[in-house]
Amino acid sequence: MKQQIADKMAAEAVNVNDFQVLAKQVLPKMYYDFYTGGAEDEHTLKENVEAFRRITFRPRVLVDVSTISMSTTILGHTISSPIMIAPTAMHKLAHPQGEIATARAAAACNTIMVLSFSSSCNLEEVAASCNAVRFFQLYVYKRRDIAANLVQRAERNGYKAIVLTADTPRLGRREADIKNRMIVPQLKNLEGLFSIEVASEKGSKLEAFANETIDATLSWKDVTWLKSITSLPILIKGILTREDAMKAIEVGVGGIIVSNHGARQLDYSPATISALEEVVDAVGGKVPVLLDGGVRRGTDVFKALALGAKAVLVGRPVIYGLAVNGENGARKVIEMLKDELELTMALSGCPTLEHITRNHIRTQFDRCQSML
């Protein structure tokens, strides 16, 4: 009966935003707020979505779009479309099968899942669950042996890349979690390595735990250390500026993810789509540039590709789909975005991803320039 209700709810959704509305109905308030909330005034949280809306199209007509190809290759791995699953924490708060259901959805959609360091299924369980291509997201704690342990386990279990999250020397001020006194479940990847128990009588225990454990001394030289303990390519997640993009190239990363941590770290940092072109220009094609943050439509994916992204990563919408209908809900979210991207390509005169260019869109900056 519960599955029938979940199937019925999922069938009501016609776009990924509908899944957020449905997820709010099924998730406890503390968990919905945890997944949905941003830092402080949530200005950047709103801007991540709104900035996409300020970009318009310059579609081409009379192009043969009878066949649309969306497949692409990321670090040598071919996927069905340039839509990947971003690392998001603690999926069992959304659904009992947690990250195993999400990984199976990724496999069904032939895309890449980035497993969160803070997953509620350990990396070995997720690896054994299906044949999805998986990357592993890493935070670095004060105890470097923990990072080394996780990286080596990921490599042994067939993960194809390490995604170093670089924008979290301390946890951002997430006021919904403080008000809800967010409780931290046991992080499965840390079992036997580390206790998550912290002494905190008020506010978010997640914030207290993070600020007690995360290594605020992490710097560019530590990318060299990370490269010394693994043969896997390393992507840096959290880059928003030309300067940091150039530093990432200097230290030899395998890729860059333009990200503001889903607007959960520094409020009033730029929307990721606003920062993308600056980073792409700085990289100059040396490594793939990916983007996460604010992607809610296939039109958003197209806009990111037009500004130079190789692919996008989707976080919250996948969680909402998972909360509503487990693996099927997460899969439906990805399929919706793929279908919308395919239609956008057809209506813009782009039969392949290679046809999508900067000339297919108009940004606010372009409109200002045209008035000078």
PDB file of C-alpha atoms in Angstrom, residues 54-355:
ATOM      1  CA  ARG A  54      17.970  35.789 -16.376  1.00  0.00           C
ATOM      2  CA  ILE A  55      19.636  33.920 -19.248  1.00  0.00           C
ATOM      3  CA  THR A  56      17.577  33.733 -22.434  1.00  0.00           C
ATOM      4  CA  PHE A  57      17.950  31.786 -25.673  1.00  0.00           C
ATOM      5  CA  ARG A  58      18.964  32.675 -29.221  1.00  0.00           C
ATOM      6  CA  PRO A  59      17.461  29.619 -30.958  1.00  0.00           C
ATOM      7  CA  ARG A  60      18.316  28.565 -34.534  1.00  0.00           C
ATOM      8  CA  VAL A  61      15.679  27.299 -36.917  1.00  0.00           C
ATOM      9  CA  LEU A  62      15.590  25.078 -40.001  1.00  0.00           C
ATOM     10  CA  VAL A  63      18.158  22.700 -38.534  1.00  0.00           C
ATOM     11  CA  ASP A  64      17.670  18.929 -38.852  1.00  0.00           C
ATOM     12  CA  VAL A  65      16.932  17.854 -35.280  1.00  0.00           C
ATOM     13  CA  SER A  66      15.199  14.564 -36.119  1.00  0.00           C
ATOM     14  CA  THR A  67      17.898  12.812 -34.064  1.00  0.00           C
ATOM     15  CA  ILE A  68      19.240  14.295 -30.809  1.00  0.00           C
ATOM     16  CA  SER A  69      22.414  12.937 -29.194  1.00  0.00           C
ATOM     17  CA  MET A  70      23.012  13.846 -25.540  1.00  0.00           C
ATOM     18  CA  SER A  71      25.795  11.427 -24.632  1.00  0.00           C
ATOM     19  CA  THR A  72      29.107  12.765 -23.352  1.00  0.00           C
ATOM     20  CA  THR A  73      32.322  11.550 -21.744  1.00  0.00           C
ATOM     21  CA  ILE A  74      33.582  12.595 -18.307  1.00  0.00           C
ATOM     22  CA  LEU A  75      37.156  11.561 -17.448  1.00  0.00           C
ATOM     23  CA  GLY A  76      36.889   8.735 -19.963  1.00  0.00           C
ATOM     24  CA  HIS A  77      33.476   7.486 -18.795  1.00  0.00           C
ATOM     25  CA  THR A  78      30.646   7.712 -21.325  1.00  0.00           C
ATOM     26  CA  ILE A  79      27.287   8.721 -19.871  1.00  0.00           C
ATOM     27  CA  SER A  80      23.880   9.092 -21.486  1.00  0.00           C
ATOM     28  CA  SER A  81      23.596  12.836 -20.893  1.00  0.00           C
ATOM     29  CA  PRO A  82      25.576  15.644 -19.240  1.00  0.00           C
ATOM     30  CA  ILE A  83      23.536  15.280 -16.033  1.00  0.00           C
ATOM     31  CA  MET A  84      25.273  13.694 -13.030  1.00  0.00           C
ATOM     32  CA  ILE A  85      24.263  13.163  -9.396  1.00  0.00           C
ATOM     33  CA  ALA A  86      25.910  15.559  -6.946  1.00  0.00           C
ATOM     34  CA  PRO A  87      27.215  14.502  -3.532  1.00  0.00           C
ATOM     35  CA  THR A  88      24.531  15.085  -0.894  1.00  0.00           C
ATOM     36  CA  ALA A  89      24.573  13.828   2.674  1.00  0.00           C
ATOM     37  CA  MET A  90      22.617  11.174   4.530  1.00  0.00           C
ATOM     38  CA  HIS A  91      20.132   9.814   1.999  1.00  0.00           C
ATOM     39  CA  LYS A  92      18.570   7.467   4.563  1.00  0.00           C
ATOM     40  CA  LEU A  93      16.950  10.527   6.114  1.00  0.00           C
ATOM     41  CA  ALA A  94      14.973  10.687   2.850  1.00  0.00           C
ATOM     42  CA  HIS A  95      14.415   6.967   2.189  1.00  0.00           C
ATOM     43  CA  PRO A  96      15.269   3.706   4.026  1.00  0.00           C
ATOM     44  CA  GLN A  97      17.404   2.406   1.125  1.00  0.00           C
ATOM     45  CA  GLY A  98      19.465   5.588   1.123  1.00  0.00           C
ATOM     46  CA  GLU A  99      22.399   5.893  -1.260  1.00  0.00           C
ATOM     47  CA  ILE A 100      21.940   2.352  -2.540  1.00  0.00           C
ATOM     48  CA  ALA A 101      18.652   3.439  -4.145  1.00  0.00           C
ATOM     49  CA  THR A 102      20.316   6.572  -5.527  1.00  0.00           C
ATOM     50  CA  ALA A 103      23.204   4.587  -6.999  1.00  0.00           C
ATOM     51  CA  ARG A 104      20.777   2.192  -8.669  1.00  0.00           C
ATOM     52  CA  ALA A 105      18.928   5.163 -10.145  1.00  0.00           C
ATOM     53  CA  ALA A 106      22.275   6.440 -11.494  1.00  0.00           C
ATOM     54  CA  ALA A 107      22.992   3.044 -13.038  1.00  0.00           C
ATOM     55  CA  ALA A 108      19.522   2.894 -14.622  1.00  0.00           C
ATOM     56  CA  CYS A 109      20.069   6.359 -16.132  1.00  0.00           C
ATOM     57  CA  ASN A 110      23.628   5.510 -17.225  1.00  0.00           C
ATOM     58  CA  THR A 111      25.146   8.436 -15.385  1.00  0.00           C
ATOM     59  CA  ILE A 112      27.770   9.121 -12.708  1.00  0.00           C
ATOM     60  CA  MET A 113      26.960   9.382  -9.005  1.00  0.00           C
ATOM     61  CA  VAL A 114      29.272  11.252  -6.660  1.00  0.00           C
ATOM     62  CA  LEU A 115      28.915   9.535  -3.291  1.00  0.00           C
ATOM     63  CA  SER A 116      29.028  11.886  -0.321  1.00  0.00           C
ATOM     64  CA  PHE A 117      31.646  11.500   2.399  1.00  0.00           C
ATOM     65  CA  SER A 118      28.642  11.889   4.752  1.00  0.00           C
ATOM     66  CA  SER A 119      26.616   9.076   3.214  1.00  0.00           C
ATOM     67  CA  SER A 120      24.358   6.943   5.362  1.00  0.00           C
ATOM     68  CA  CYS A 121      25.402   3.771   3.483  1.00  0.00           C
ATOM     69  CA  ASN A 122      29.112   3.081   3.484  1.00  0.00           C
ATOM     70  CA  LEU A 123      31.101   3.242   0.280  1.00  0.00           C
ATOM     71  CA  GLU A 124      31.516  -0.537   0.161  1.00  0.00           C
ATOM     72  CA  GLU A 125      27.737  -1.134   0.350  1.00  0.00           C
ATOM     73  CA  VAL A 126      27.104   1.351  -2.459  1.00  0.00           C
ATOM     74  CA  ALA A 127      29.854  -0.180  -4.606  1.00  0.00           C
ATOM     75  CA  ALA A 128      28.355  -3.657  -4.189  1.00  0.00           C
ATOM     76  CA  SER A 129      24.794  -2.526  -4.973  1.00  0.00           C
ATOM     77  CA  CYS A 130      25.061  -1.938  -8.730  1.00  0.00           C
ATOM     78  CA  ASN A 131      27.376  -1.119 -11.631  1.00  0.00           C
ATOM     79  CA  ALA A 132      26.977   2.681 -11.635  1.00  0.00           C
ATOM     80  CA  VAL A 133      30.122   4.712 -12.305  1.00  0.00           C
ATOM     81  CA  ARG A 134      30.900   6.312  -8.945  1.00  0.00           C
ATOM     82  CA  PHE A 135      33.155   9.138  -7.769  1.00  0.00           C
ATOM     83  CA  PHE A 136      33.843   9.661  -4.061  1.00  0.00           C
ATOM     84  CA  GLN A 137      33.541  13.064  -2.398  1.00  0.00           C
ATOM     85  CA  LEU A 138      36.085  13.831   0.328  1.00  0.00           C
ATOM     86  CA  TYR A 139      36.343  16.203   3.250  1.00  0.00           C
ATOM     87  CA  VAL A 140      39.699  16.337   4.998  1.00  0.00           C
ATOM     88  CA  TYR A 141      39.637  16.063   8.782  1.00  0.00           C
ATOM     89  CA  LYS A 142      42.331  17.112  11.238  1.00  0.00           C
ATOM     90  CA  ARG A 143      43.230  13.435  11.387  1.00  0.00           C
ATOM     91  CA  ARG A 144      44.685  12.911   7.925  1.00  0.00           C
ATOM     92  CA  ASP A 145      44.748   9.149   8.382  1.00  0.00           C
ATOM     93  CA  ILE A 146      40.950   9.169   8.056  1.00  0.00           C
ATOM     94  CA  ALA A 147      41.134  10.828   4.633  1.00  0.00           C
ATOM     95  CA  ALA A 148      43.837   8.377   3.552  1.00  0.00           C
ATOM     96  CA  ASN A 149      41.735   5.425   4.740  1.00  0.00           C
ATOM     97  CA  LEU A 150      38.664   6.606   2.822  1.00  0.00           C
ATOM     98  CA  VAL A 151      40.560   7.384  -0.382  1.00  0.00           C
ATOM     99  CA  GLN A 152      42.237   3.982  -0.383  1.00  0.00           C
ATOM    100  CA  ARG A 153      38.919   2.216   0.315  1.00  0.00           C
ATOM    101  CA  ALA A 154      37.289   4.127  -2.534  1.00  0.00           C
ATOM    102  CA  GLU A 155      40.060   3.137  -4.917  1.00  0.00           C
ATOM    103  CA  ARG A 156      39.874  -0.531  -3.856  1.00  0.00           C
ATOM    104  CA  ASN A 157      36.112  -0.550  -4.390  1.00  0.00           C
ATOM    105  CA  GLY A 158      36.134   0.747  -7.928  1.00  0.00           C
ATOM    106  CA  TYR A 159      35.409   4.445  -7.488  1.00  0.00           C
ATOM    107  CA  LYS A 160      36.771   6.324 -10.476  1.00  0.00           C
ATOM    108  CA  ALA A 161      37.697   9.744  -9.047  1.00  0.00           C
ATOM    109  CA  ILE A 162      38.057  11.707  -5.811  1.00  0.00           C
ATOM    110  CA  VAL A 163      36.067  14.932  -5.466  1.00  0.00           C
ATOM    111  CA  LEU A 164      37.787  17.147  -2.901  1.00  0.00           C
ATOM    112  CA  THR A 165      35.364  19.640  -1.359  1.00  0.00           C
ATOM    113  CA  ALA A 166      37.439  22.768  -0.868  1.00  0.00           C
ATOM    114  CA  ASP A 167      34.960  25.350   0.411  1.00  0.00           C
ATOM    115  CA  THR A 168      34.428  24.047   3.943  1.00  0.00           C
ATOM    116  CA  PRO A 169      37.205  25.061   6.362  1.00  0.00           C
ATOM    117  CA  ARG A 170      34.250  25.576   8.698  1.00  0.00           C
ATOM    118  CA  LEU A 171      30.576  24.776   8.290  1.00  0.00           C
ATOM    119  CA  GLY A 172      28.363  27.607   7.042  1.00  0.00           C
ATOM    120  CA  ARG A 173      25.693  28.997   9.349  1.00  0.00           C
ATOM    121  CA  ARG A 174      22.577  27.045   8.421  1.00  0.00           C
ATOM    122  CA  GLU A 175      19.975  28.634  10.627  1.00  0.00           C
ATOM    123  CA  ALA A 176      17.197  26.125   9.969  1.00  0.00           C
ATOM    124  CA  ASP A 177      19.436  23.369  11.363  1.00  0.00           C
ATOM    125  CA  ILE A 178      20.265  25.528  14.385  1.00  0.00           C
ATOM    126  CA  LYS A 179      16.573  26.158  15.094  1.00  0.00           C
ATOM    127  CA  ASN A 180      15.723  22.479  14.622  1.00  0.00           C
ATOM    128  CA  ARG A 181      18.745  21.362  16.692  1.00  0.00           C
ATOM    129  CA  MET A 182      19.685  19.072  13.829  1.00  0.00           C
ATOM    130  CA  ILE A 183      20.863  15.665  15.024  1.00  0.00           C
ATOM    131  CA  VAL A 184      23.743  13.937  13.252  1.00  0.00           C
ATOM    132  CA  PRO A 185      23.159  10.240  12.529  1.00  0.00           C
ATOM    133  CA  GLN A 186      26.203   7.972  12.545  1.00  0.00           C
ATOM    134  CA  LEU A 187      28.202   8.508   9.363  1.00  0.00           C
ATOM    135  CA  LYS A 188      28.649   4.996   8.049  1.00  0.00           C
ATOM    136  CA  ASN A 189      31.974   5.672   6.332  1.00  0.00           C
ATOM    137  CA  LEU A 190      33.482   6.663   9.678  1.00  0.00           C
ATOM    138  CA  GLU A 191      32.403   3.594  11.641  1.00  0.00           C
ATOM    139  CA  GLY A 192      35.400   2.167  13.475  1.00  0.00           C
ATOM    140  CA  LEU A 193      37.450   5.276  12.683  1.00  0.00           C
ATOM    141  CA  PHE A 194      35.827   8.148  14.461  1.00  0.00           C
ATOM    142  CA  SER A 195      32.999   8.987  16.850  1.00  0.00           C
ATOM    143  CA  ILE A 196      30.537  11.677  15.828  1.00  0.00           C
ATOM    144  CA  GLU A 197      29.448  12.317  19.409  1.00  0.00           C
ATOM    145  CA  VAL A 198      29.914  15.992  20.338  1.00  0.00           C
ATOM    146  CA  ALA A 199      29.058  17.951  23.456  1.00  0.00           C
ATOM    147  CA  SER A 200      26.546  20.548  22.279  1.00  0.00           C
ATOM    148  CA  GLU A 201      23.594  21.600  24.384  1.00  0.00           C
ATOM    149  CA  LYS A 202      22.145  24.019  21.826  1.00  0.00           C
ATOM    150  CA  GLY A 203      21.961  24.609  18.117  1.00  0.00           C
ATOM    151  CA  SER A 204      22.943  22.237  15.343  1.00  0.00           C
ATOM    152  CA  LYS A 205      24.961  19.219  16.424  1.00  0.00           C
ATOM    153  CA  LEU A 206      25.994  18.860  12.793  1.00  0.00           C
ATOM    154  CA  GLU A 207      27.655  22.293  12.942  1.00  0.00           C
ATOM    155  CA  ALA A 208      29.343  21.485  16.262  1.00  0.00           C
ATOM    156  CA  PHE A 209      30.695  18.190  14.912  1.00  0.00           C
ATOM    157  CA  ALA A 210      31.978  19.731  11.673  1.00  0.00           C
ATOM    158  CA  ASN A 211      33.714  22.638  13.364  1.00  0.00           C
ATOM    159  CA  GLU A 212      35.380  20.283  15.838  1.00  0.00           C
ATOM    160  CA  THR A 213      36.723  17.886  13.203  1.00  0.00           C
ATOM    161  CA  ILE A 214      37.263  19.555   9.799  1.00  0.00           C
ATOM    162  CA  ASP A 215      40.830  20.671   9.075  1.00  0.00           C
ATOM    163  CA  ALA A 216      40.846  24.458   8.611  1.00  0.00           C
ATOM    164  CA  THR A 217      44.538  24.348   7.628  1.00  0.00           C
ATOM    165  CA  LEU A 218      43.755  22.571   4.335  1.00  0.00           C
ATOM    166  CA  SER A 219      45.476  24.429   1.489  1.00  0.00           C
ATOM    167  CA  TRP A 220      46.699  24.017  -2.095  1.00  0.00           C
ATOM    168  CA  LYS A 221      49.835  22.137  -1.000  1.00  0.00           C
ATOM    169  CA  ASP A 222      47.584  19.398   0.375  1.00  0.00           C
ATOM    170  CA  VAL A 223      46.351  18.576  -3.122  1.00  0.00           C
ATOM    171  CA  THR A 224      49.902  17.348  -3.763  1.00  0.00           C
ATOM    172  CA  TRP A 225      49.643  15.186  -0.643  1.00  0.00           C
ATOM    173  CA  LEU A 226      46.299  13.804  -1.826  1.00  0.00           C
ATOM    174  CA  LYS A 227      47.736  12.986  -5.255  1.00  0.00           C
ATOM    175  CA  SER A 228      50.568  11.103  -3.527  1.00  0.00           C
ATOM    176  CA  ILE A 229      48.187   8.626  -1.866  1.00  0.00           C
ATOM    177  CA  THR A 230      45.996   7.719  -4.870  1.00  0.00           C
ATOM    178  CA  SER A 231      46.221   7.102  -8.574  1.00  0.00           C
ATOM    179  CA  LEU A 232      42.655   8.340  -9.076  1.00  0.00           C
ATOM    180  CA  PRO A 233      42.025  11.724 -10.739  1.00  0.00           C
ATOM    181  CA  ILE A 234      41.165  14.502  -8.299  1.00  0.00           C
ATOM    182  CA  LEU A 235      38.462  17.073  -8.957  1.00  0.00           C
ATOM    183  CA  ILE A 236      38.238  20.224  -6.847  1.00  0.00           C
ATOM    184  CA  LYS A 237      34.684  21.180  -5.857  1.00  0.00           C
ATOM    185  CA  GLY A 238      33.920  24.685  -4.654  1.00  0.00           C
ATOM    186  CA  ILE A 239      35.760  26.930  -7.125  1.00  0.00           C
ATOM    187  CA  LEU A 240      34.073  30.234  -8.039  1.00  0.00           C
ATOM    188  CA  THR A 241      36.886  32.494  -9.271  1.00  0.00           C
ATOM    189  CA  ARG A 242      39.435  32.778 -12.059  1.00  0.00           C
ATOM    190  CA  GLU A 243      42.279  32.893  -9.521  1.00  0.00           C
ATOM    191  CA  ASP A 244      41.347  29.602  -7.864  1.00  0.00           C
ATOM    192  CA  ALA A 245      40.716  27.958 -11.224  1.00  0.00           C
ATOM    193  CA  MET A 246      44.256  28.854 -12.296  1.00  0.00           C
ATOM    194  CA  LYS A 247      45.680  27.508  -9.008  1.00  0.00           C
ATOM    195  CA  ALA A 248      43.800  24.259  -9.545  1.00  0.00           C
ATOM    196  CA  ILE A 249      45.377  23.878 -12.967  1.00  0.00           C
ATOM    197  CA  GLU A 250      48.814  24.611 -11.492  1.00  0.00           C
ATOM    198  CA  VAL A 251      48.534  21.799  -8.924  1.00  0.00           C
ATOM    199  CA  GLY A 252      47.403  19.329 -11.598  1.00  0.00           C
ATOM    200  CA  VAL A 253      43.775  18.530 -10.830  1.00  0.00           C
ATOM    201  CA  GLY A 254      41.766  16.319 -13.143  1.00  0.00           C
ATOM    202  CA  GLY A 255      38.705  18.555 -13.160  1.00  0.00           C
ATOM    203  CA  ILE A 256      36.910  21.473 -11.527  1.00  0.00           C
ATOM    204  CA  ILE A 257      33.399  21.726 -10.130  1.00  0.00           C
ATOM    205  CA  VAL A 258      32.028  25.260 -10.015  1.00  0.00           C
ATOM    206  CA  SER A 259      30.009  25.107  -6.808  1.00  0.00           C
ATOM    207  CA  ASN A 260      28.924  27.196  -3.839  1.00  0.00           C
ATOM    208  CA  HIS A 261      27.989  24.081  -1.860  1.00  0.00           C
ATOM    209  CA  GLY A 262      24.323  24.420  -2.738  1.00  0.00           C
ATOM    210  CA  ALA A 263      24.399  27.898  -1.114  1.00  0.00           C
ATOM    211  CA  ARG A 264      25.009  26.247   2.262  1.00  0.00           C
ATOM    212  CA  GLN A 265      28.375  27.836   3.054  1.00  0.00           C
ATOM    213  CA  LEU A 266      29.016  31.553   2.357  1.00  0.00           C
ATOM    214  CA  ASP A 267      25.847  33.524   1.742  1.00  0.00           C
ATOM    215  CA  TYR A 268      26.149  36.261  -0.904  1.00  0.00           C
ATOM    216  CA  SER A 269      28.699  34.241  -2.824  1.00  0.00           C
ATOM    217  CA  PRO A 270      27.817  34.265  -6.529  1.00  0.00           C
ATOM    218  CA  ALA A 271      25.289  31.978  -8.117  1.00  0.00           C
ATOM    219  CA  THR A 272      27.267  29.197  -9.770  1.00  0.00           C
ATOM    220  CA  ILE A 273      25.935  29.894 -13.270  1.00  0.00           C
ATOM    221  CA  SER A 274      27.140  33.509 -12.837  1.00  0.00           C
ATOM    222  CA  ALA A 275      30.659  32.333 -11.955  1.00  0.00           C
ATOM    223  CA  LEU A 276      30.901  29.607 -14.590  1.00  0.00           C
ATOM    224  CA  GLU A 277      32.147  31.560 -17.598  1.00  0.00           C
ATOM    225  CA  GLU A 278      34.974  33.181 -15.621  1.00  0.00           C
ATOM    226  CA  VAL A 279      36.224  29.764 -14.505  1.00  0.00           C
ATOM    227  CA  VAL A 280      35.855  28.203 -17.955  1.00  0.00           C
ATOM    228  CA  ASP A 281      37.871  31.040 -19.524  1.00  0.00           C
ATOM    229  CA  ALA A 282      40.629  30.622 -16.934  1.00  0.00           C
ATOM    230  CA  VAL A 283      40.841  26.859 -17.469  1.00  0.00           C
ATOM    231  CA  GLY A 284      41.080  27.191 -21.229  1.00  0.00           C
ATOM    232  CA  GLY A 285      39.989  23.620 -21.932  1.00  0.00           C
ATOM    233  CA  LYS A 286      42.827  22.006 -19.952  1.00  0.00           C
ATOM    234  CA  VAL A 287      40.440  20.013 -17.733  1.00  0.00           C
ATOM    235  CA  PRO A 288      36.667  19.488 -17.710  1.00  0.00           C
ATOM    236  CA  VAL A 289      34.639  22.092 -15.817  1.00  0.00           C
ATOM    237  CA  LEU A 290      31.407  20.880 -14.204  1.00  0.00           C
ATOM    238  CA  LEU A 291      28.726  22.892 -12.410  1.00  0.00           C
ATOM    239  CA  ASP A 292      26.319  22.284  -9.571  1.00  0.00           C
ATOM    240  CA  GLY A 293      23.761  24.511  -7.884  1.00  0.00           C
ATOM    241  CA  GLY A 294      20.311  25.650  -8.968  1.00  0.00           C
ATOM    242  CA  VAL A 295      19.718  23.218 -11.835  1.00  0.00           C
ATOM    243  CA  ARG A 296      15.965  22.627 -11.946  1.00  0.00           C
ATOM    244  CA  ARG A 297      15.207  22.396 -15.673  1.00  0.00           C
ATOM    245  CA  GLY A 298      16.660  20.952 -18.840  1.00  0.00           C
ATOM    246  CA  THR A 299      16.890  24.553 -20.027  1.00  0.00           C
ATOM    247  CA  ASP A 300      19.291  25.164 -17.108  1.00  0.00           C
ATOM    248  CA  VAL A 301      21.485  22.294 -18.284  1.00  0.00           C
ATOM    249  CA  PHE A 302      21.578  23.760 -21.804  1.00  0.00           C
ATOM    250  CA  LYS A 303      22.539  27.208 -20.442  1.00  0.00           C
ATOM    251  CA  ALA A 304      25.396  25.735 -18.410  1.00  0.00           C
ATOM    252  CA  LEU A 305      26.691  23.836 -21.444  1.00  0.00           C
ATOM    253  CA  ALA A 306      26.482  27.002 -23.566  1.00  0.00           C
ATOM    254  CA  LEU A 307      28.664  28.779 -20.988  1.00  0.00           C
ATOM    255  CA  GLY A 308      31.292  26.045 -21.166  1.00  0.00           C
ATOM    256  CA  ALA A 309      30.361  23.379 -18.621  1.00  0.00           C
ATOM    257  CA  LYS A 310      31.044  19.801 -19.657  1.00  0.00           C
ATOM    258  CA  ALA A 311      28.177  18.570 -17.448  1.00  0.00           C
ATOM    259  CA  VAL A 312      26.047  19.563 -14.468  1.00  0.00           C
ATOM    260  CA  LEU A 313      25.510  17.843 -11.131  1.00  0.00           C
ATOM    261  CA  VAL A 314      22.059  17.715  -9.557  1.00  0.00           C
ATOM    262  CA  GLY A 315      21.642  17.488  -5.783  1.00  0.00           C
ATOM    263  CA  ARG A 316      18.426  18.507  -4.053  1.00  0.00           C
ATOM    264  CA  PRO A 317      16.009  17.403  -6.837  1.00  0.00           C
ATOM    265  CA  VAL A 318      17.395  13.845  -6.668  1.00  0.00           C
ATOM    266  CA  ILE A 319      16.861  13.844  -2.889  1.00  0.00           C
ATOM    267  CA  TYR A 320      13.278  15.027  -3.356  1.00  0.00           C
ATOM    268  CA  GLY A 321      12.624  12.255  -5.865  1.00  0.00           C
ATOM    269  CA  LEU A 322      14.214   9.729  -3.505  1.00  0.00           C
ATOM    270  CA  ALA A 323      12.041  10.916  -0.609  1.00  0.00           C
ATOM    271  CA  VAL A 324       8.838  10.575  -2.633  1.00  0.00           C
ATOM    272  CA  ASN A 325       9.433   7.261  -4.389  1.00  0.00           C
ATOM    273  CA  GLY A 326      12.856   5.809  -3.640  1.00  0.00           C
ATOM    274  CA  GLU A 327      14.951   4.603  -6.560  1.00  0.00           C
ATOM    275  CA  ASN A 328      12.094   5.181  -9.011  1.00  0.00           C
ATOM    276  CA  GLY A 329      11.668   8.769  -7.847  1.00  0.00           C
ATOM    277  CA  ALA A 330      15.369   9.571  -8.121  1.00  0.00           C
ATOM    278  CA  ARG A 331      15.458   8.009 -11.577  1.00  0.00           C
ATOM    279  CA  LYS A 332      12.387   9.953 -12.693  1.00  0.00           C
ATOM    280  CA  VAL A 333      14.047  13.255 -11.694  1.00  0.00           C
ATOM    281  CA  ILE A 334      17.068  12.520 -13.901  1.00  0.00           C
ATOM    282  CA  GLU A 335      14.847  11.337 -16.752  1.00  0.00           C
ATOM    283  CA  MET A 336      12.723  14.493 -16.545  1.00  0.00           C
ATOM    284  CA  LEU A 337      15.809  16.690 -16.850  1.00  0.00           C
ATOM    285  CA  LYS A 338      17.101  14.585 -19.749  1.00  0.00           C
ATOM    286  CA  ASP A 339      13.770  14.840 -21.576  1.00  0.00           C
ATOM    287  CA  GLU A 340      13.679  18.609 -21.073  1.00  0.00           C
ATOM    288  CA  LEU A 341      17.277  18.964 -22.277  1.00  0.00           C
ATOM    289  CA  GLU A 342      16.487  16.933 -25.391  1.00  0.00           C
ATOM    290  CA  LEU A 343      13.509  19.185 -26.175  1.00  0.00           C
ATOM    291  CA  THR A 344      15.548  22.344 -25.528  1.00  0.00           C
ATOM    292  CA  MET A 345      18.254  21.121 -27.918  1.00  0.00           C
ATOM    293  CA  ALA A 346      15.675  20.381 -30.598  1.00  0.00           C
ATOM    294  CA  LEU A 347      13.955  23.750 -30.248  1.00  0.00           C
ATOM    295  CA  SER A 348      17.322  25.566 -30.236  1.00  0.00           C
ATOM    296  CA  GLY A 349      18.603  23.835 -33.368  1.00  0.00           C
ATOM    297  CA  CYS A 350      21.268  21.702 -31.657  1.00  0.00           C
ATOM    298  CA  PRO A 351      21.234  18.013 -32.665  1.00  0.00           C
ATOM    299  CA  THR A 352      24.339  17.241 -30.549  1.00  0.00           C
ATOM    300  CA  LEU A 353      26.025  18.706 -27.481  1.00  0.00           C
ATOM    301  CA  GLU A 354      28.853  19.930 -29.714  1.00  0.00           C
ATOM    302  CA  HIS A 355      26.367  22.199 -31.480  1.00  0.00           C
TER     303      HIS A 355
END
